[in-house]
Tab-separated table of N, CA and C in Angstrom:
chain	number	residue	atom	x	y	z
A	16	MET	N	-22.676	45.112	2.375
A	16	MET	CA	-23.382	43.598	3.440
A	16	MET	C	-23.332	42.606	2.783
A	17	ILE	N	-23.938	42.374	1.444
A	17	ILE	CA	-24.354	41.176	0.942
A	17	ILE	C	-22.670	40.631	0.301
A	18	MET	N	-22.089	41.593	-0.146
A	18	MET	CA	-20.536	41.076	-0.900
A	18	MET	C	-19.922	40.678	0.331
A	19	GLY	N	-19.923	41.370	1.400
A	19	GLY	CA	-19.262	40.909	2.759
A	19	GLY	C	-19.184	39.402	3.191
A	20	PHE	N	-20.696	39.011	3.287
A	20	PHE	CA	-20.995	37.766	3.608
A	20	PHE	C	-20.942	36.833	2.799
A	21	MET	N	-21.062	37.256	1.341
A	21	MET	CA	-20.422	36.120	0.127
A	21	MET	C	-19.350	35.927	0.279
A	22	THR	N	-18.479	36.733	0.719
A	22	THR	CA	-16.916	36.712	0.537
A	22	THR	C	-16.427	35.673	1.850
A	23	PHE	N	-17.230	36.098	2.877
A	23	PHE	CA	-16.960	35.239	4.135
A	23	PHE	C	-17.481	33.615	3.594
A	24	VAL	N	-18.535	33.474	3.042
A	24	VAL	CA	-19.022	32.109	2.678
A	24	VAL	C	-18.008	31.423	1.682
A	25	ILE	N	-17.699	32.004	0.751
A	25	ILE	CA	-16.414	31.785	-0.212
A	25	ILE	C	-15.270	31.122	0.603
A	26	GLY	N	-14.782	31.839	1.608
A	26	GLY	CA	-13.578	31.718	2.363
A	26	GLY	C	-13.890	30.486	3.253
A	27	MET	N	-14.674	30.322	4.028
A	27	MET	CA	-15.405	29.149	4.705
A	27	MET	C	-15.228	27.818	3.660
A	28	LEU	N	-15.921	27.914	2.642
A	28	LEU	CA	-15.986	26.712	1.574
A	28	LEU	C	-14.651	26.563	1.007
A	29	ALA	N	-13.932	27.420	0.582
A	29	ALA	CA	-12.361	27.316	0.343
A	29	ALA	C	-11.873	26.602	1.740
A	30	ASP	N	-11.930	27.061	2.726
A	30	ASP	CA	-11.200	26.244	4.182
A	30	ASP	C	-11.543	24.684	4.119
A	31	VAL	N	-12.841	24.717	4.082
A	31	VAL	CA	-13.476	23.295	4.089
A	31	VAL	C	-12.895	22.354	3.136
A	32	ILE	N	-12.798	22.898	1.756
A	32	ILE	CA	-12.269	22.148	0.646
A	32	ILE	C	-10.677	21.596	0.823
A	33	SER	N	-10.041	22.736	1.440
A	33	SER	CA	-8.800	22.395	1.930
A	33	SER	C	-8.385	21.452	2.437
A	34	ALA	N	-9.360	21.255	3.796
A	34	ALA	CA	-9.259	20.437	4.815
A	34	ALA	C	-9.617	19.064	4.389
A	35	ASN	N	-10.432	19.016	3.377
A	35	ASN	CA	-10.951	17.798	2.740
A	35	ASN	C	-9.909	17.296	1.907
A	36	ARG	N	-9.390	17.900	1.428
A	36	ARG	CA	-8.174	17.612	0.200
A	36	ARG	C	-7.045	16.883	1.247
A	37	LYS	N	-6.709	17.497	2.261
A	37	LYS	CA	-5.527	17.080	3.143
A	37	LYS	C	-5.674	15.936	3.744
A	38	ILE	N	-7.067	15.454	4.045
A	38	ILE	CA	-7.477	14.308	4.564
A	38	ILE	C	-7.543	13.228	3.559
A	39	LEU	N	-7.872	13.669	2.475
A	39	LEU	CA	-8.033	12.640	1.091
A	39	LEU	C	-6.240	12.508	1.070
A	40	GLU	N	-5.500	13.175	1.030
A	40	GLU	CA	-4.355	12.970	0.739
A	40	GLU	C	-3.623	11.844	1.649
A	41	ASP	N	-3.900	12.349	2.981
A	41	ASP	CA	-3.341	11.151	3.968
A	41	ASP	C	-3.993	9.914	3.819
A	42	VAL	N	-5.351	9.895	3.587
A	42	VAL	CA	-5.950	8.339	3.377
A	42	VAL	C	-5.321	7.943	2.118
A	43	GLN	N	-5.057	8.494	1.035
A	43	GLN	CA	-4.357	7.889	-0.112
A	43	GLN	C	-3.275	7.317	0.090
A	44	TYR	N	-2.099	8.226	0.962
A	44	TYR	CA	-0.892	7.892	1.321
A	44	TYR	C	-0.858	6.478	1.861
A	45	HIS	N	-1.845	6.527	3.091
A	45	HIS	CA	-1.810	5.202	4.009
A	45	HIS	C	-2.345	3.900	3.172
A	46	VAL	N	-3.201	4.217	2.143
A	46	VAL	CA	-3.766	3.017	1.354
A	46	VAL	C	-2.698	2.598	0.218
A	47	ARG	N	-1.811	3.585	-0.355
A	47	ARG	CA	-0.835	3.123	-1.089
A	47	ARG	C	0.159	2.488	-0.314
A	48	LYS	N	0.698	2.990	0.968
A	48	LYS	CA	1.495	2.225	1.635
A	48	LYS	C	1.203	0.827	2.293
A	49	LEU	N	-0.026	0.730	2.552
A	49	LEU	CA	-0.534	-0.738	2.759
A	49	LEU	C	-0.489	-1.424	1.438
A	50	THR	N	-0.896	-1.196	0.476
A	50	THR	CA	-0.948	-1.741	-0.798
A	50	THR	C	0.716	-2.327	-0.999
A	51	TYR	N	1.512	-1.402	-1.051
A	51	TYR	CA	2.838	-1.515	-1.458
A	51	TYR	C	3.560	-2.680	-0.339
A	52	ASP	N	3.320	-2.569	0.979
A	52	ASP	CA	3.632	-3.243	1.875
A	52	ASP	C	3.153	-4.788	1.670
A	53	GLU	N	1.829	-5.083	1.076
A	53	GLU	CA	1.332	-6.359	1.006
A	53	GLU	C	1.874	-6.949	-0.209
A	54	SER	N	2.017	-6.096	-1.241
A	54	SER	CA	2.707	-6.551	-2.404
A	54	SER	C	4.051	-7.039	-2.202
A	55	LYS	N	4.696	-6.325	-1.549
A	55	LYS	CA	6.331	-6.508	-0.988
A	55	LYS	C	6.315	-7.645	-0.188
A	56	ALA	N	5.413	-7.862	0.471
A	56	ALA	CA	5.292	-9.291	1.657
A	56	ALA	C	5.205	-10.465	0.693
A	57	LYS	N	4.447	-10.248	-0.558
A	57	LYS	CA	4.096	-11.097	-1.330
A	57	LYS	C	4.868	-11.798	-2.047
A	58	VAL	N	5.861	-10.963	-2.634
A	58	VAL	CA	7.051	-11.012	-3.604
A	58	VAL	C	7.846	-11.891	-2.430
A	59	TRP	N	8.152	-11.550	-1.459
A	59	TRP	CA	9.140	-12.034	-0.333
A	59	TRP	C	8.602	-13.752	0.026
A	60	GLN	N	7.361	-13.774	0.298
A	60	GLN	CA	6.777	-15.104	0.568
A	60	GLN	C	7.043	-15.980	-0.646
A	61	GLU	N	6.723	-15.501	-1.807
A	61	GLU	CA	7.047	-16.316	-2.896
A	61	GLU	C	8.423	-16.668	-3.225
A	62	ALA	N	9.445	-15.676	-3.059
A	62	ALA	CA	10.839	-16.092	-3.000
A	62	ALA	C	11.078	-17.240	-2.090
A	63	ALA	N	10.762	-17.101	-0.676
A	63	ALA	CA	10.885	-18.108	0.346
A	63	ALA	C	10.352	-19.514	-0.222
A	64	SER	N	9.045	-19.336	-0.778
A	64	SER	CA	8.355	-20.481	-0.877
A	64	SER	C	9.095	-21.370	-2.179
A	65	ASN	N	9.808	-20.477	-2.838
A	65	ASN	CA	10.369	-20.995	-4.310
A	65	ASN	C	11.686	-21.664	-3.716
A	66	LYS	N	12.385	-21.074	-2.784
A	66	LYS	CA	13.688	-21.282	-2.136
A	66	LYS	C	13.499	-22.665	-1.427
A	67	VAL	N	12.675	-22.827	-0.726
A	67	VAL	CA	12.129	-24.313	-0.020
A	67	VAL	C	11.962	-25.520	-1.027
A	68	GLU	N	11.238	-24.624	-1.992
A	68	GLU	CA	10.671	-26.092	-2.972
A	68	GLU	C	12.119	-26.620	-3.530
A	69	LYS	N	12.879	-25.480	-3.764
A	69	LYS	CA	14.436	-25.896	-4.434
A	69	LYS	C	15.091	-26.703	-3.552
A	70	GLU	N	15.065	-26.474	-2.313
A	70	GLU	CA	15.820	-27.225	-1.295
A	70	GLU	C	15.293	-28.626	-1.091
A	71	VAL	N	14.045	-28.786	-1.211
A	71	VAL	CA	13.316	-29.924	-0.834
A	71	VAL	C	13.514	-30.968	-2.231
A	72	ALA	N	13.566	-30.329	-3.383
A	72	ALA	CA	13.582	-30.954	-4.672
A	72	ALA	C	15.249	-31.353	-4.564
A	73	ALA	N	16.264	-30.729	-4.054
A	73	ALA	CA	17.604	-30.941	-4.240
A	73	ALA	C	17.640	-32.467	-3.130
A	74	GLU	N	17.129	-32.025	-2.196
A	74	GLU	CA	17.299	-33.229	-1.095
A	74	GLU	C	16.517	-34.571	-1.681
A	75	ASN	N	15.523	-34.482	-2.177
A	75	ASN	CA	14.715	-35.419	-2.808
A	75	ASN	C	15.614	-35.988	-4.027
A	76	ALA	N	16.323	-35.203	-4.697
A	76	ALA	CA	17.232	-35.858	-5.650
A	76	ALA	C	18.539	-36.396	-5.003
A	77	ASP	N	19.051	-35.966	-4.019
A	77	ASP	CA	19.907	-36.469	-3.303
A	77	ASP	C	19.785	-37.921	-2.927
A	78	TYR	N	18.385	-38.177	-2.149
A	78	TYR	CA	18.060	-39.662	-1.798
A	78	TYR	C	17.783	-40.323	-2.811
A	79	SER	N	17.209	-39.979	-4.062
A	79	SER	CA	17.053	-40.922	-5.009
A	79	SER	C	18.395	-41.184	-5.896
A	80	SER	N	19.429	-40.425	-5.720
A	80	SER	CA	20.610	-40.916	-6.287
A	80	SER	C	21.402	-41.920	-5.410
A	81	ASP	N	20.977	-42.031	-4.003
A	81	ASP	CA	21.727	-42.949	-2.819
A	81	ASP	C	21.288	-44.199	-3.335
A	82	ASP	N	20.106	-44.602	-3.774
A	82	ASP	CA	19.741	-45.854	-3.958
A	82	ASP	C	20.685	-46.729	-4.870
């Protein structure tokens, strides 16, 4: 009787651990996705900023050479 109860308790514990692991994996996936999207957006923002700075510098150089 006690062995049956212990087997049941161990089975329930294993089920809870499994559910917890699935939740943690899902959370980890979403955190990594958010982190990746933020870093990707930052790279795009820096590239766009550099492009604008180059265009402004080129326009300023054109105006300076017209004088």
